[in-house]
Each structure stands twice: as structure tokens, then as C-alpha cells.
Short mmCIF file of C-alpha atoms in Angstrom, two decimals:
data_model
loop_
_atom_site.label_atom_id
_atom_site.label_comp_id
_atom_site.label_asym_id
_atom_site.label_seq_id
_atom_site.Cartn_x
_atom_site.Cartn_y
_atom_site.Cartn_z
CA MET A 27 7.65 -17.34 7.53
CA PRO A 28 9.80 -20.49 7.87
CA ARG A 29 9.97 -20.86 4.13
CA ARG A 30 11.38 -17.41 3.90
CA LEU A 31 13.77 -18.18 6.67
CA GLY A 32 14.81 -21.47 4.93
CA ARG A 33 15.37 -19.68 1.56
CA LYS A 34 17.42 -16.92 3.22
CA LEU A 35 19.49 -19.56 5.10
CA ILE A 36 20.05 -21.73 1.81
CA LEU A 37 21.00 -18.48 -0.01
CA SER A 38 23.41 -17.26 2.65
CA ILE A 39 25.18 -20.74 2.87
CA THR A 40 25.29 -21.12 -0.95
CA VAL A 41 26.91 -17.66 -1.28
CA ILE A 42 29.44 -18.60 1.47
CA VAL A 43 30.14 -21.96 -0.33
CA VAL A 44 30.49 -20.14 -3.74
CA ILE A 45 32.90 -17.63 -2.23
CA VAL A 46 34.97 -20.28 -0.36
CA ALA A 47 34.97 -22.66 -3.60
CA ALA A 48 36.00 -19.72 -5.84
CA VAL A 49 38.75 -18.51 -3.49
CA SER A 50 39.98 -22.07 -3.11
CA GLY A 51 39.83 -22.83 -6.93
CA LEU A 52 41.70 -19.69 -7.44
CA VAL A 53 44.37 -20.55 -5.07
CA ASN A 54 44.75 -24.07 -6.47
CA ILE A 55 45.00 -22.59 -10.07
CA LYS A 56 47.59 -20.18 -8.92
CA THR A 57 49.55 -22.71 -7.05
CA GLU A 58 49.51 -25.16 -9.84
CA GLU A 59 50.35 -22.41 -12.42
CA ASN A 60 53.30 -21.38 -10.17
CA GLN A 61 54.40 -25.09 -9.83
CA LEU A 62 54.28 -25.50 -13.68
CA LEU A 63 56.28 -22.16 -14.22
CA ASN A 64 58.84 -23.33 -11.62
CA THR A 65 59.16 -26.52 -13.47
CA MET A 66 59.59 -24.84 -16.77
CA VAL A 67 62.11 -22.49 -15.15
CA LEU A 68 64.13 -25.28 -13.81
CA GLY A 69 64.05 -27.07 -17.14
CA ALA A 70 65.08 -24.00 -18.89
CA ASP A 71 67.81 -23.53 -16.32
CA GLN A 72 69.01 -27.11 -16.88
CA LEU A 73 68.74 -26.67 -20.74
CA SER A 74 70.62 -23.35 -20.60
CA LYS A 75 73.40 -24.90 -18.51
CA GLY A 76 73.47 -27.93 -20.83
CA ILE A 77 73.91 -25.56 -23.89
CA THR A 78 76.79 -23.72 -22.27
CA SER A 79 78.53 -26.92 -21.34
CA ALA A 80 77.84 -28.31 -24.80
CA ILE A 81 79.52 -25.35 -26.46
CA TRP A 82 82.24 -24.76 -23.85
CA HIS A 83 85.01 -26.76 -25.61
CA ALA A 84 84.22 -25.29 -28.99
CA MET A 85 84.24 -21.80 -27.65
CA LEU A 86 87.67 -22.71 -25.71
CA ASP A 87 89.05 -23.71 -29.03
CA ASP A 88 87.58 -20.51 -30.66
CA ASN A 89 85.57 -22.78 -32.89
CA ARG A 90 82.48 -20.61 -33.23
CA GLN A 91 80.72 -22.48 -36.11
CA THR A 92 80.73 -25.60 -34.19
CA ALA A 93 79.23 -23.82 -31.18
CA TYR A 94 76.65 -22.15 -33.42
CA GLU A 95 75.70 -25.47 -35.02
CA VAL A 96 75.25 -27.18 -31.57
CA MET A 97 72.89 -24.30 -30.59
CA ARG A 98 70.98 -24.58 -33.92
CA THR A 99 70.47 -28.32 -33.36
CA ILE A 100 69.22 -27.73 -29.95
CA ALA A 101 66.85 -25.12 -31.08
CA LEU A 102 65.16 -27.48 -33.44
CA LYS A 103 63.68 -29.23 -30.29
CA GLN A 104 59.83 -28.69 -29.67
CA GLY A 105 59.25 -25.81 -27.28
CA ILE A 106 62.33 -23.85 -27.97
CA ASP A 107 61.54 -20.62 -29.74
CA ARG A 108 65.14 -19.37 -30.26
CA ILE A 109 68.59 -19.19 -28.90
CA ARG A 110 70.70 -16.01 -28.81
CA MET A 111 74.18 -15.17 -27.75
CA PHE A 112 75.52 -11.74 -26.75
CA ASN A 113 79.08 -10.68 -26.49
CA SER A 114 80.44 -8.60 -23.73
CA ALA A 115 79.43 -5.32 -25.56
CA GLY A 116 75.75 -6.62 -25.53
CA GLN A 117 75.67 -7.14 -29.28
CA VAL A 118 74.11 -10.17 -30.79
CA MET A 119 76.61 -12.59 -31.91
CA PHE A 120 74.41 -15.51 -32.78
CA SER A 121 70.69 -16.15 -33.18
CA THR A 122 68.52 -18.90 -34.46
CA ARG A 123 66.54 -16.15 -36.25
CA ALA A 124 68.53 -14.17 -38.79
CA ASP A 125 66.44 -10.92 -38.08
CA ASP A 126 67.93 -10.66 -34.61
CA LEU A 127 71.39 -9.87 -35.84
CA ASP A 128 70.58 -6.29 -36.59
CA GLN A 129 69.33 -5.44 -33.21
CA PRO A 130 70.96 -2.74 -31.13
CA ALA A 131 73.17 -3.54 -28.14
CA VAL A 132 71.61 -4.49 -24.81
CA ARG A 133 72.69 -4.33 -21.25
CA LEU A 134 73.99 -7.66 -20.05
CA VAL A 135 73.04 -9.41 -16.83
CA THR A 136 75.70 -10.41 -14.32
CA ARG A 137 73.68 -13.39 -12.97
CA GLN A 138 71.37 -15.85 -14.18
CA ASP A 139 67.73 -14.41 -14.51
CA PHE A 140 64.43 -15.25 -16.23
CA ARG A 141 61.37 -13.40 -17.41
CA ILE A 142 58.02 -14.14 -18.93
CA THR A 143 57.13 -11.96 -21.98
CA ALA A 144 54.27 -11.77 -24.47
CA ALA A 145 54.16 -9.99 -27.65
CA PRO A 146 50.82 -8.42 -28.78
CA GLY A 147 48.86 -11.21 -30.48
CA GLN A 148 51.31 -13.90 -29.51
CA ARG A 149 51.53 -16.41 -26.76
CA ARG A 150 53.60 -16.14 -23.65
CA ARG A 151 57.26 -17.42 -23.50
CA LEU A 152 59.98 -17.93 -20.85
CA GLU A 153 63.09 -16.10 -21.44
CA MET A 154 66.23 -17.55 -19.48
CA LEU A 155 69.31 -15.36 -19.56
CA THR A 156 72.46 -17.16 -18.59
CA PRO A 157 75.70 -15.16 -18.26
CA ILE A 158 78.99 -16.75 -19.64
CA PHE A 159 81.82 -15.89 -17.18
CA ASN A 160 85.52 -15.53 -17.92
CA GLU A 161 86.69 -18.57 -16.31
CA PRO A 162 90.44 -19.29 -15.58
CA SER A 163 90.66 -21.87 -18.36
CA CYS A 164 89.40 -19.37 -20.72
CA SER A 165 91.38 -16.38 -19.68
CA GLN A 166 94.67 -18.48 -19.64
CA ALA A 167 93.98 -20.41 -23.07
CA ALA A 168 96.65 -20.06 -25.67
CA CYS A 169 94.04 -19.27 -28.49
CA HIS A 170 92.66 -16.06 -26.98
CA ALA A 171 93.26 -14.64 -23.76
CA HIS A 172 90.92 -12.29 -21.94
CA PRO A 173 91.92 -10.07 -19.27
CA LYS A 174 90.97 -11.31 -15.73
CA ALA A 175 89.36 -7.83 -15.26
CA VAL A 176 86.61 -8.93 -17.80
CA ARG A 177 84.35 -11.12 -15.69
CA THR A 178 81.48 -11.53 -18.11
CA LEU A 179 82.26 -12.66 -21.67
CA GLY A 180 78.62 -12.77 -22.87
CA VAL A 181 75.05 -13.95 -22.33
CA LEU A 182 73.28 -16.95 -23.62
CA ASP A 183 69.53 -16.06 -24.18
CA LEU A 184 67.18 -19.17 -24.23
CA GLN A 185 63.50 -18.54 -25.07
CA LEU A 186 61.03 -21.41 -24.39
CA SER A 187 57.10 -21.38 -25.49
CA LEU A 188 54.79 -21.38 -22.50
CA GLU A 189 51.94 -22.79 -24.60
CA PRO A 190 51.95 -26.14 -22.82
CA VAL A 191 51.69 -24.40 -19.45
CA ASP A 192 48.88 -22.19 -20.74
CA ARG A 193 46.82 -25.21 -21.98
CA GLU A 194 47.45 -27.12 -18.73
CA VAL A 195 46.39 -23.99 -16.83
CA ALA A 196 43.25 -23.55 -19.07
CA GLY A 197 42.33 -27.18 -18.46
CA MET A 198 42.85 -26.86 -14.69
CA LYS A 199 40.57 -23.78 -14.61
CA TYR A 200 37.90 -25.74 -16.48
CA ARG A 201 38.29 -28.77 -14.09
CA VAL A 202 38.19 -26.47 -10.94
CA LEU A 203 35.02 -24.75 -12.33
CA LEU A 204 33.37 -28.09 -13.02
CA VAL A 205 34.30 -29.44 -9.71
CA THR A 206 33.30 -26.18 -7.81
CA GLY A 207 29.77 -26.22 -9.70
CA VAL A 208 29.18 -29.83 -8.76
CA GLU A 209 30.17 -29.14 -5.13
CA ILE A 210 28.01 -26.16 -4.93
CA ALA A 211 25.03 -28.19 -6.46
CA LEU A 212 25.57 -31.10 -4.15
CA ILE A 213 26.02 -28.82 -1.05
CA SER A 214 22.77 -26.90 -1.98
CA LEU A 215 20.81 -30.08 -2.34
CA PHE A 216 22.08 -31.25 1.18
CA ILE A 217 21.31 -27.68 2.52
CA ILE A 218 17.79 -27.73 1.07
CA PHE A 219 17.14 -31.20 2.50
CA PHE A 220 18.56 -30.67 5.86
CA THR A 221 17.09 -27.22 6.34
CA ARG A 222 13.71 -28.43 5.27
CA ARG A 223 14.07 -31.56 7.54
CA PHE A 224 15.50 -29.84 10.75
CA LEU A 225 14.31 -26.30 10.48
CA ASP A 226 11.46 -25.38 8.05
CA ARG A 227 9.06 -28.28 9.05
CA PRO A 228 9.56 -27.89 12.77
CA ILE A 229 9.18 -24.10 12.62
CA GLU A 230 6.01 -24.44 10.64
CA GLN A 231 4.68 -26.88 13.21
CA LEU A 232 5.51 -24.43 15.96
CA LEU A 233 3.96 -21.59 14.25
CA GLU A 234 0.81 -23.43 13.58
CA GLY A 235 0.42 -24.19 17.17
CA ILE A 236 1.34 -20.59 18.27
CA GLN A 237 -1.27 -19.30 15.73
CA ALA A 238 -3.81 -21.66 17.16
CA VAL A 239 -3.09 -20.42 20.60
CA GLY A 240 -3.26 -16.74 19.38
CA GLN A 241 -6.78 -17.73 17.91
CA MET A 242 -7.58 -19.04 21.38
CA GLU A 243 -7.83 -22.46 20.05
CA LEU A 244 -6.43 -23.96 23.30
CA ASP A 245 -7.50 -27.44 22.90
CA LYS A 246 -5.07 -28.06 20.09
CA PRO A 247 -1.65 -29.32 21.36
CA ILE A 248 1.63 -28.12 19.95
CA ARG A 249 3.54 -30.94 18.33
CA VAL A 250 6.93 -30.62 16.71
CA ASP A 251 9.16 -33.44 15.14
CA ASP A 252 11.81 -34.78 17.60
CA SER A 253 14.40 -34.38 14.95
CA ALA A 254 14.81 -30.66 15.94
CA GLU A 255 15.65 -30.96 19.50
CA GLU A 256 16.05 -27.29 20.49
CA ILE A 257 12.83 -26.44 18.63
CA SER A 258 11.10 -29.43 20.35
CA VAL A 259 12.10 -28.09 23.71
CA LEU A 260 10.62 -24.69 22.61
CA ALA A 261 7.60 -26.34 21.47
CA ARG A 262 7.13 -28.12 24.71
CA SER A 263 7.45 -24.90 26.65
CA PHE A 264 4.82 -23.21 24.43
CA ASP A 265 2.53 -26.24 24.92
CA ALA A 266 2.95 -26.03 28.61
CA MET A 267 2.03 -22.29 28.46
CA ARG A 268 -0.96 -23.31 26.41
CA GLU A 269 -2.15 -25.72 28.99
CA ARG A 270 -1.73 -23.17 31.72
CA LEU A 271 -3.59 -20.55 29.60
CA ARG A 272 -6.39 -22.91 29.02
CA ALA A 273 -6.78 -23.67 32.79
CA ALA A 274 -6.51 -19.79 33.49
CA LEU A 275 -9.22 -19.09 30.85
CA ALA A 276 -11.48 -21.76 32.08
CA GLU A 277 -11.25 -20.25 35.63
CA LEU A 278 -11.65 -16.77 34.24
CA ASN A 279 -14.84 -17.86 32.40
CA GLN A 280 -16.18 -19.41 35.49
CA LEU A 281 -15.49 -16.29 37.59
CA THR A 282 -16.94 -14.13 34.67
CA GLN A 283 -20.25 -16.02 34.78
CA SER A 284 -20.39 -15.75 38.61
CA LEU A 285 -19.65 -12.15 38.22
CA GLU A 286 -22.43 -11.55 35.52
CA ILE A 287 -24.94 -13.36 37.72
CA LYS A 288 -23.98 -11.04 40.66
CA VAL A 289 -23.94 -8.02 38.41
CA GLN A 290 -27.46 -8.73 37.03
CA GLU A 291 -28.78 -9.22 40.59
CA ARG A 292 -27.15 -6.04 41.76
CA THR A 293 -28.41 -4.22 38.73
CA ARG A 294 -32.00 -5.29 39.53
CA GLN A 295 -31.61 -4.07 43.10
CA LEU A 296 -30.02 -0.76 41.83
CA GLN A 297 -32.87 -0.28 39.38
CA ALA A 298 -35.33 -0.82 42.22
CA ALA A 299 -33.60 1.61 44.42
CA GLN A 300 -33.35 4.11 41.65
CA LYS A 301 -37.17 3.84 40.95
CA LYS A 302 -37.72 4.44 44.64
CA LEU A 303 -35.29 7.47 44.53
CA VAL A 304 -37.13 8.95 41.54
CA GLN A 305 -40.50 8.47 43.27
CA THR A 306 -39.06 9.86 46.61
CA ASP A 307 -37.91 13.13 44.88
CA ARG A 308 -41.36 13.23 43.19
CA LEU A 309 -42.97 13.07 46.58
CA ALA A 310 -40.65 15.58 48.05
CA SER A 311 -41.55 17.95 45.22
CA LEU A 312 -45.32 17.18 45.79
CA GLY A 313 -44.86 18.03 49.45
CA GLN A 314 -43.49 21.46 48.40
CA LEU A 315 -46.45 22.02 46.25
CA SER A 316 -49.12 20.84 48.62
CA ALA A 317 -49.33 24.16 50.68
CA SER A 318 -49.58 26.27 47.63
CA VAL A 319 -51.94 23.95 45.89
CA ALA A 320 -54.18 23.96 48.92
CA HIS A 321 -54.38 27.83 48.78
CA GLU A 322 -54.86 27.65 44.98
CA ILE A 323 -57.97 25.15 45.59
CA ASN A 324 -59.25 27.01 48.44
CA ASN A 325 -60.01 30.22 46.68
CA PRO A 326 -62.25 28.77 43.88
CA ILE A 327 -63.94 26.53 46.36
CA SER A 328 -64.67 29.51 48.59
CA GLY A 329 -65.97 31.18 45.59
CA VAL A 330 -68.13 28.22 44.58
CA LEU A 331 -69.50 27.99 48.31
CA ASN A 332 -70.48 31.70 48.26
CA LEU A 333 -72.20 31.32 44.76
CA SER A 334 -74.03 28.34 45.78
CA MET A 335 -75.38 30.23 48.86
CA LEU A 336 -76.41 33.11 46.61
CA LEU A 337 -78.19 30.70 44.36
CA GLN A 338 -80.06 29.18 47.43
CA ARG A 339 -81.29 32.64 48.31
CA MET A 340 -82.46 33.26 44.76
CA LEU A 341 -84.34 29.99 44.50
CA LYS A 342 -87.91 30.37 45.74
CA SER A 343 -90.46 27.77 46.26
CA ASP A 344 -91.89 28.58 42.75
CA GLY A 345 -88.52 28.67 41.08
CA VAL A 346 -86.18 31.61 40.12
CA PRO A 347 -87.81 34.91 39.79
CA PRO A 348 -87.94 35.79 36.11
CA GLU A 349 -85.91 39.05 36.64
CA ARG A 350 -83.07 37.24 38.30
CA ILE A 351 -82.71 34.34 35.83
CA GLU A 352 -79.89 36.10 33.90
CA GLU A 353 -78.01 36.59 37.27
CA PHE A 354 -78.74 33.05 38.16
CA ARG A 355 -77.12 31.75 35.02
CA LYS A 356 -74.08 34.05 35.45
CA TYR A 357 -73.49 32.49 39.00
CA LEU A 358 -73.81 29.10 37.43
CA VAL A 359 -71.23 29.82 34.79
CA GLN A 360 -68.90 31.13 37.41
CA ILE A 361 -69.40 28.04 39.49
CA THR A 362 -68.69 25.82 36.43
CA ASN A 363 -65.48 27.74 35.68
CA GLU A 364 -64.18 27.56 39.32
CA THR A 365 -65.02 23.87 39.62
CA ALA A 366 -63.20 23.19 36.29
CA ARG A 367 -60.21 25.30 37.65
CA VAL A 368 -60.10 23.17 40.66
CA GLY A 369 -60.38 20.05 38.69
CA ARG A 370 -57.41 20.90 36.43
CA ILE A 371 -55.40 21.69 39.50
CA VAL A 372 -56.11 18.36 41.02
CA SER A 373 -55.81 16.51 37.73
CA ASP A 374 -52.27 18.05 37.19
CA LEU A 375 -51.32 17.33 40.80
CA LEU A 376 -52.49 13.67 40.65
CA ALA A 377 -50.84 13.25 37.19
CA PHE A 378 -47.55 14.50 38.72
CA SER A 379 -47.69 12.40 41.92
CA ARG A 380 -49.07 9.22 40.26
CA ARG A 381 -46.57 6.25 39.98
CA SER A 382 -46.97 5.35 36.23
CA LYS A 383 -45.07 2.88 34.32
CA PRO A 384 -42.16 4.53 32.44
CA GLN A 385 -42.59 4.70 28.80
CA ARG A 386 -41.32 6.57 25.79
CA ALA A 387 -43.68 8.42 23.49
CA PRO A 388 -43.63 11.64 21.49
CA ALA A 389 -44.19 14.61 23.77
CA ASP A 390 -44.39 18.33 23.39
CA VAL A 391 -41.89 19.91 25.73
CA ASN A 392 -43.74 23.30 25.61
CA ARG A 393 -46.93 21.60 26.97
CA ILE A 394 -44.77 19.86 29.66
CA VAL A 395 -43.53 23.18 30.65
CA ARG A 396 -47.04 24.91 30.64
CA THR A 397 -48.33 21.99 32.83
CA THR A 398 -45.49 22.35 35.32
CA LEU A 399 -46.05 26.09 35.57
CA SER A 400 -49.70 25.60 36.39
CA LEU A 401 -48.54 23.58 39.35
CA VAL A 402 -46.17 26.18 40.76
CA GLN A 403 -47.72 29.45 39.53
CA HIS A 404 -49.56 29.99 42.85
CA LYS A 405 -46.40 29.08 44.92
CA MET A 406 -44.38 31.59 42.65
CA ARG A 407 -47.01 34.37 43.12
CA LEU A 408 -46.94 33.71 46.94
CA SER A 409 -43.17 33.97 46.82
CA ASN A 410 -43.15 37.17 44.66
CA VAL A 411 -41.25 35.38 42.01
CA GLU A 412 -41.85 36.74 38.53
CA VAL A 413 -41.87 33.83 35.92
CA SER A 414 -41.31 34.57 32.31
CA THR A 415 -41.39 32.30 29.40
CA ALA A 416 -39.97 32.19 25.79
CA LEU A 417 -41.23 29.08 24.30
CA TRP A 418 -40.33 28.24 20.71
CA GLU A 419 -43.37 28.05 18.36
CA ASN A 420 -44.00 24.63 16.60
CA LEU A 421 -41.54 23.00 18.63
CA PRO A 422 -41.00 19.36 17.37
CA ALA A 423 -42.01 16.58 19.63
CA ILE A 424 -39.37 14.44 21.13
CA PRO A 425 -39.46 10.75 22.38
CA CYS A 426 -39.51 10.89 26.07
CA ASP A 427 -41.12 9.80 29.29
CA ALA A 428 -43.20 13.10 29.82
CA SER A 429 -43.64 12.53 33.59
CA GLN A 430 -39.94 12.30 34.17
CA ILE A 431 -39.10 15.29 32.03
CA GLN A 432 -41.90 17.24 33.90
CA GLN A 433 -40.12 16.15 37.15
CA VAL A 434 -36.80 17.67 35.78
CA VAL A 435 -38.47 21.02 34.80
CA LEU A 436 -40.21 21.03 38.33
CA ASN A 437 -36.95 20.64 40.07
CA LEU A 438 -35.27 23.27 38.05
CA LEU A 439 -37.99 25.91 38.53
CA LEU A 440 -38.18 25.25 42.25
CA ASN A 441 -34.51 25.41 42.72
CA ALA A 442 -34.38 28.63 40.64
CA ALA A 443 -37.13 30.15 42.73
CA GLU A 444 -35.29 29.22 46.02
CA ALA A 445 -32.13 30.75 44.67
CA THR A 446 -33.68 34.14 44.38
CA GLN A 447 -34.79 34.46 47.97
CA ALA A 448 -32.18 37.06 48.95
CA LYS A 449 -33.11 39.42 45.99
CA SER A 450 -35.73 42.04 46.28
CA GLU A 451 -36.87 41.47 42.58
CA ARG A 452 -37.03 37.73 41.96
CA ARG A 453 -37.02 36.67 38.43
CA VAL A 454 -37.09 33.20 36.79
CA GLU A 455 -37.04 32.68 32.95
CA ILE A 456 -37.86 29.49 31.16
CA GLU A 457 -36.99 29.21 27.46
CA THR A 458 -37.20 26.41 24.74
CA THR A 459 -35.09 26.56 21.51
CA VAL A 460 -34.35 24.08 18.80
CA GLY A 461 -30.56 23.31 18.35
CA ASP A 462 -28.62 20.78 16.18
CA ASP A 463 -30.67 17.67 16.20
CA ALA A 464 -31.95 18.52 19.79
CA ILE A 465 -34.18 20.64 21.72
CA LEU A 466 -32.66 22.99 24.44
CA LEU A 467 -34.58 23.77 27.67
CA THR A 468 -33.10 26.64 29.64
CA VAL A 469 -33.99 27.82 33.21
CA SER A 470 -32.36 30.96 34.52
CA ASP A 471 -32.50 32.93 37.57
CA ASN A 472 -31.10 36.13 39.02
CA GLY A 473 -30.25 34.57 42.34
CA GLU A 474 -27.01 34.57 44.35
CA GLY A 475 -25.32 32.14 41.99
CA ILE A 476 -23.25 28.95 42.91
CA PRO A 477 -19.69 29.27 44.21
CA PRO A 478 -17.10 27.81 41.99
CA GLU A 479 -15.95 25.13 44.56
CA ASN A 480 -19.67 23.76 44.57
CA LEU A 481 -20.20 23.70 40.90
CA ALA A 482 -18.42 20.27 40.43
CA LYS A 483 -20.65 18.83 43.47
CA ILE A 484 -24.35 20.13 42.66
CA PHE A 485 -25.20 16.94 40.86
CA ASP A 486 -23.91 14.60 43.51
CA PRO A 487 -26.60 12.71 45.48
CA PHE A 488 -27.39 14.17 48.80
CA PHE A 489 -25.21 17.35 48.33
CA THR A 490 -27.21 20.50 49.27
CA THR A 491 -26.40 23.99 50.32
CA LYS A 492 -29.95 24.56 51.76
CA SER A 493 -30.61 24.82 55.37
CA GLU A 494 -31.44 21.62 57.41
CA GLY A 495 -35.01 20.51 56.72
CA LYS A 496 -35.40 22.14 53.56
CA GLY A 497 -33.81 19.64 51.23
CA VAL A 498 -31.95 16.26 50.92
CA GLY A 499 -30.00 17.05 47.83
CA LEU A 500 -31.84 14.68 45.48
CA GLY A 501 -33.47 16.92 43.14
CA LEU A 502 -30.44 17.88 40.79
CA ALA A 503 -29.03 14.31 41.08
CA VAL A 504 -32.34 12.69 39.95
CA SER A 505 -32.75 15.28 37.26
CA TYR A 506 -29.27 14.64 35.94
CA GLY A 507 -29.88 10.83 35.88
CA ILE A 508 -33.29 11.42 33.98
CA VAL A 509 -31.67 13.64 31.27
CA GLN A 510 -28.66 11.13 30.93
CA ALA A 511 -31.15 8.23 30.50
CA HIS A 512 -32.82 10.16 27.60
CA GLY A 513 -29.42 10.50 25.94
CA GLY A 514 -29.21 14.21 26.72
CA GLU A 515 -26.92 16.56 28.64
CA ILE A 516 -27.46 19.04 31.38
CA GLU A 517 -25.15 21.96 31.90
CA VAL A 518 -24.89 24.84 34.34
CA LYS A 519 -23.30 28.23 34.28
CA SER A 520 -23.22 30.58 37.21
CA ARG A 521 -21.75 33.70 38.52
CA VAL A 522 -21.91 34.50 42.12
CA GLY A 523 -24.23 37.54 42.70
CA GLU A 524 -25.60 37.44 39.20
CA GLY A 525 -27.44 34.29 38.92
CA THR A 526 -27.54 30.66 37.33
CA THR A 527 -28.49 29.23 34.09
CA PHE A 528 -29.38 25.44 33.64
CA THR A 529 -29.46 24.12 30.04
CA VAL A 530 -31.02 20.72 29.25
CA THR A 531 -30.39 19.28 25.89
CA LEU A 532 -32.77 16.53 24.77
CA PRO A 533 -32.00 14.85 21.37
CA LEU A 534 -34.80 14.66 18.83
CA GLU A 535 -34.06 11.06 18.13
CA GLN A 536 -33.15 8.63 21.02
CA ALA A 537 -30.25 6.39 20.34
CA ALA A 538 -30.66 2.67 20.81
CA GLY A 539 -28.68 0.95 23.55
CA GLY A 540 -28.01 1.09 27.34
CA ALA A 541 -29.70 4.41 28.02
CA ALA A 542 -32.94 3.58 26.30
CA GLU A 543 -33.14 0.07 27.86
CA MET A 544 -32.49 1.60 31.17
CA ALA A 545 -35.12 4.19 30.82
CA ALA A 546 -37.60 1.47 29.54
CA VAL A 547 -37.56 -0.20 32.83
CA GLY A 548 -37.58 2.92 34.83
CA ALA A 549 -33.85 2.90 35.91
CA VAL A 550 -32.42 6.30 36.01
CA PRO A 551 -28.62 6.41 36.20
CA LEU A 552 -27.14 8.78 38.81
CA PRO A 553 -23.98 10.86 38.23
CA ASP A 554 -20.77 9.87 39.66
CA ASP A 555 -18.88 11.33 42.64
CA HIS A 556 -17.30 13.81 40.28
CA GLY A 557 -20.28 14.98 38.34
CA GLY A 558 -19.11 13.20 35.19
CA GLY A 559 -20.60 14.12 31.92
CA ARG A 560 -21.57 17.68 32.99
CA THR A 561 -19.96 20.97 31.87
CA ALA A 562 -19.21 23.83 34.11
CA PRO A 563 -17.75 27.28 33.03
#
């Protein structure tokens, strides 16, 4: 970065120096050239006036040959190309070149003038035109008088070569170019040196320090050479900021560690509270089942009692009469079946109520559903609730805590049965299907439905629409937490007056991470106050 800045600065200053030097050189060359031309013009003027003075007496005496010889002699000097003289009619009267005598007449000038000409393929030359006026001494001379009305008698044309000027200008251009090149080289070297010394290196040091701060290397101080005062001030400001940032970060780390300790302690407390909450819901469900299970157990036990009394009557002192042995065996089989029935009911009830260590293992959801139905079927019959099932055959096993999933199924079945109390025909349907990498458990009822304003609250802890004493609003909240802990989802769709459908989605493969670890220790996350993560129609 600083190297690119240095190169840009060097290039910019060099371009400026080149432009200034070029303009300065051109101005100098043009000035010197103008001075040389002015000198040449002044010399030509003096020479022209000298020629007119030299031939003045000869022309006054009308001795033209003498005047012409004087001009030929002067023309032999180095630098004079030719000398011509025109009469008042613009015709060439004399020229140091014989081929000029046949040229057509030209218009005469009335005052002294000069011009620079250059024929194709030839060098430049200075042409000085000096008019010869009709002075009184000439117009009143005895040899040839000219009328006073004729003001100009002729023009003297003096042409000088500008080759010396051109050579001097060319040499001057070479010198200016050489000096300009040397100036640019020297200035560039100075620019490179001072830019590197006072700009590049300090900026590199400053950037190194800032990058170290950006990488959170806050123990490395920012140091810049004192040669760059402004950058040194900036570096000291950044270094002070680094010190403050390091102190703030140290304080933040200390606060973070303290917060982590508090969060861990709070998490342990929350996990313990959640375990108790799950068990509380389990016991609440167990309480609802107790009465119906008592009736369910009472019937087979009464049958066993009656059959045992019959067997006592059949049994004589010498044993069972031969004609009643088959009947005796029949009663024994009935006693065995009824006792086994009582054992299954008690076993299922104990399995549901037992506080077991949460664990993940492959489980058959269909078997969980059937076991749960065996617990509630008597209660459903007593309540005139028709329960129908549509279980997917060969349902794949999923890794889950079977007792927790059973608690979810039980809560949904009991809620569905209670939702149909106002209906003459009470129906509940439970269905299992296989979706995309997941198993879907659906519990539907034909109850009164859930009002739209309550759909967003049904998973909130302690929210219930049941009458006082019939529920504390933990069933759906705990069920939601269990399903979330298993990496699944629970959705509800309901229409008032038509019924409600709960759909539980459980993935076939559990994702590693927070949910699995939370379930491994028995912690079940509860939904937030807004029912986060659920979907309502």
C-alpha cells in the first residue's frame, strides 16, 4: 500500500517537473531565439543604413556604377546572401545575382520592414527592406531633379542568412534538453529518497501496527520513525487506542468468564427444573389415567375372583371330578389370560410413570403408539371416544427416548379426547407416515377447534383454556420441548367447529449438537413466549 502511494507520488511529481521543465525550456528557447533574431534585425538595419549612406554620394552624382560596386563589395561579406535595389516603379535596377534582373515589378514599401523567408529545401534568411526617400538634396540636385511629389525613389533589399541563428538555436535546444534531463533525474532521485524516508517507511510501520491491532495482537506497540512528525502523531493516537482496546478486551474477557460460570450454573439449575417439569407432566398424565386404569384392572380381577371361587367349589377332597376336568382347565386358562392382562396394564403404567435415565436408542414409533393406546383405551371407551389408527407398515426405527416420545403421544391423545367433549360423535385418529428423511406422527380430532387468537399461545407454559382444576397448561409446552430436543418439529392446524390436527415430525437421523446433548442429560427446552419454531395456518 505505501509503496503504491510512493510510486504514485513520485510519478505525479515527476510529471509535474517534466511539464514545468519543458515549458521553461521552450520559453527560454523562444526568448533566446527572439533575442538572436532581434540582434540580426538590428544588425541588418544598421548594415542597410550603412549601405544607403555609402552609396548616397554616388547616387547624388548619378554615378550608378560606383554605387553598384560598393554594394557588390559589401555583398561579399559572410552572411549576406544578396543585395538588390528597386526603382520607384518596383523594377530591379541592381542585384548581386544576375538572374534577379528579369523578375517582374513588385510593390514598394513606404517604410523600413523585414521578413523571414525560407524557400523549399533552403535555410531561413532575413530580408531587410529599406526605402530610399526623395530627400531635398536629391530633388534639388543639378544632375537629376525629381519632383517633390515623388516621395520614394526606390527600395534597398538586403538579405542575410539565418544559418548562424539556426545553429545557435539548435545548440540551445540540445543544452536545454540536457539540462532538463539532468534536472528531472536529480529531482526524481531526491523525490524517491525523501518519499521513502519521510512517507513510505513511516506509513509501512503504521500499517504494520494497525494490521497487528486488526489481528488482535494488542501487545505489540505501534512505533513510527520521528522523522515524519504528522504520521508519528497519528501513530501515537493509534497506539493509545490500542492500549485502551487491550484494557477493554481484558475487562471483557473477565466479564465473559464470569458470565460463562453464571450461565453454566444457571443452565444446571434450568436443566434440573426442566427434568422436574417433565416428570410433573408425566405424573399429571398418570393421575388422569389412574381412574380409568383402576376400572380396567378391576374387571379382570373380579373375573379372576369369580373363577377362583368356581374352582374352589369344583375341587373336592379327592380332587377334581373327572367329568369337570375340561371345565376346570377352561377356568384356569381364563384366570391366566385375565391375570396376564392385569400384568400388561400394570407394566405399561409402571413403565410410563417410572423415572428412567434419558437415553437415545432406536425405537419403533408404531410400538410406542400401540403401548400408549393400551393405557388410554379404557378411558376412551368410558368417554365414548372412537379412536382409529392408520399406522405405516414397516415403519423405520428412529433414534429417540421412547419414554419421552410416549409422553408426547399421550398428551396429544388426551388433549384430542378432551377437545371432543361437546360433540355427539367423538372421534380421534392417529396416523404415522414416512416423509423426507423423517417420520410424521399425526393426531386429529373432530372437536371444537382452537380460536385463531389462541393458536400462537398453545405451546406457552401454563397457558390453558380448560376449566380450573382440569389442567395447568404444561402438556403441550413439555411436548413441544421434547420434540425440539429430538431435532423435530410440531405443527398445528385448526378450524373452529371442525377440529384440530397436530403433526409431529421426527428426523430419521439425529443431528449432533446442542439438542442431542441437551436430551442426553434429560433437559428439554421449552418454547419461548411467542411459540418460536412452530407453524400455524
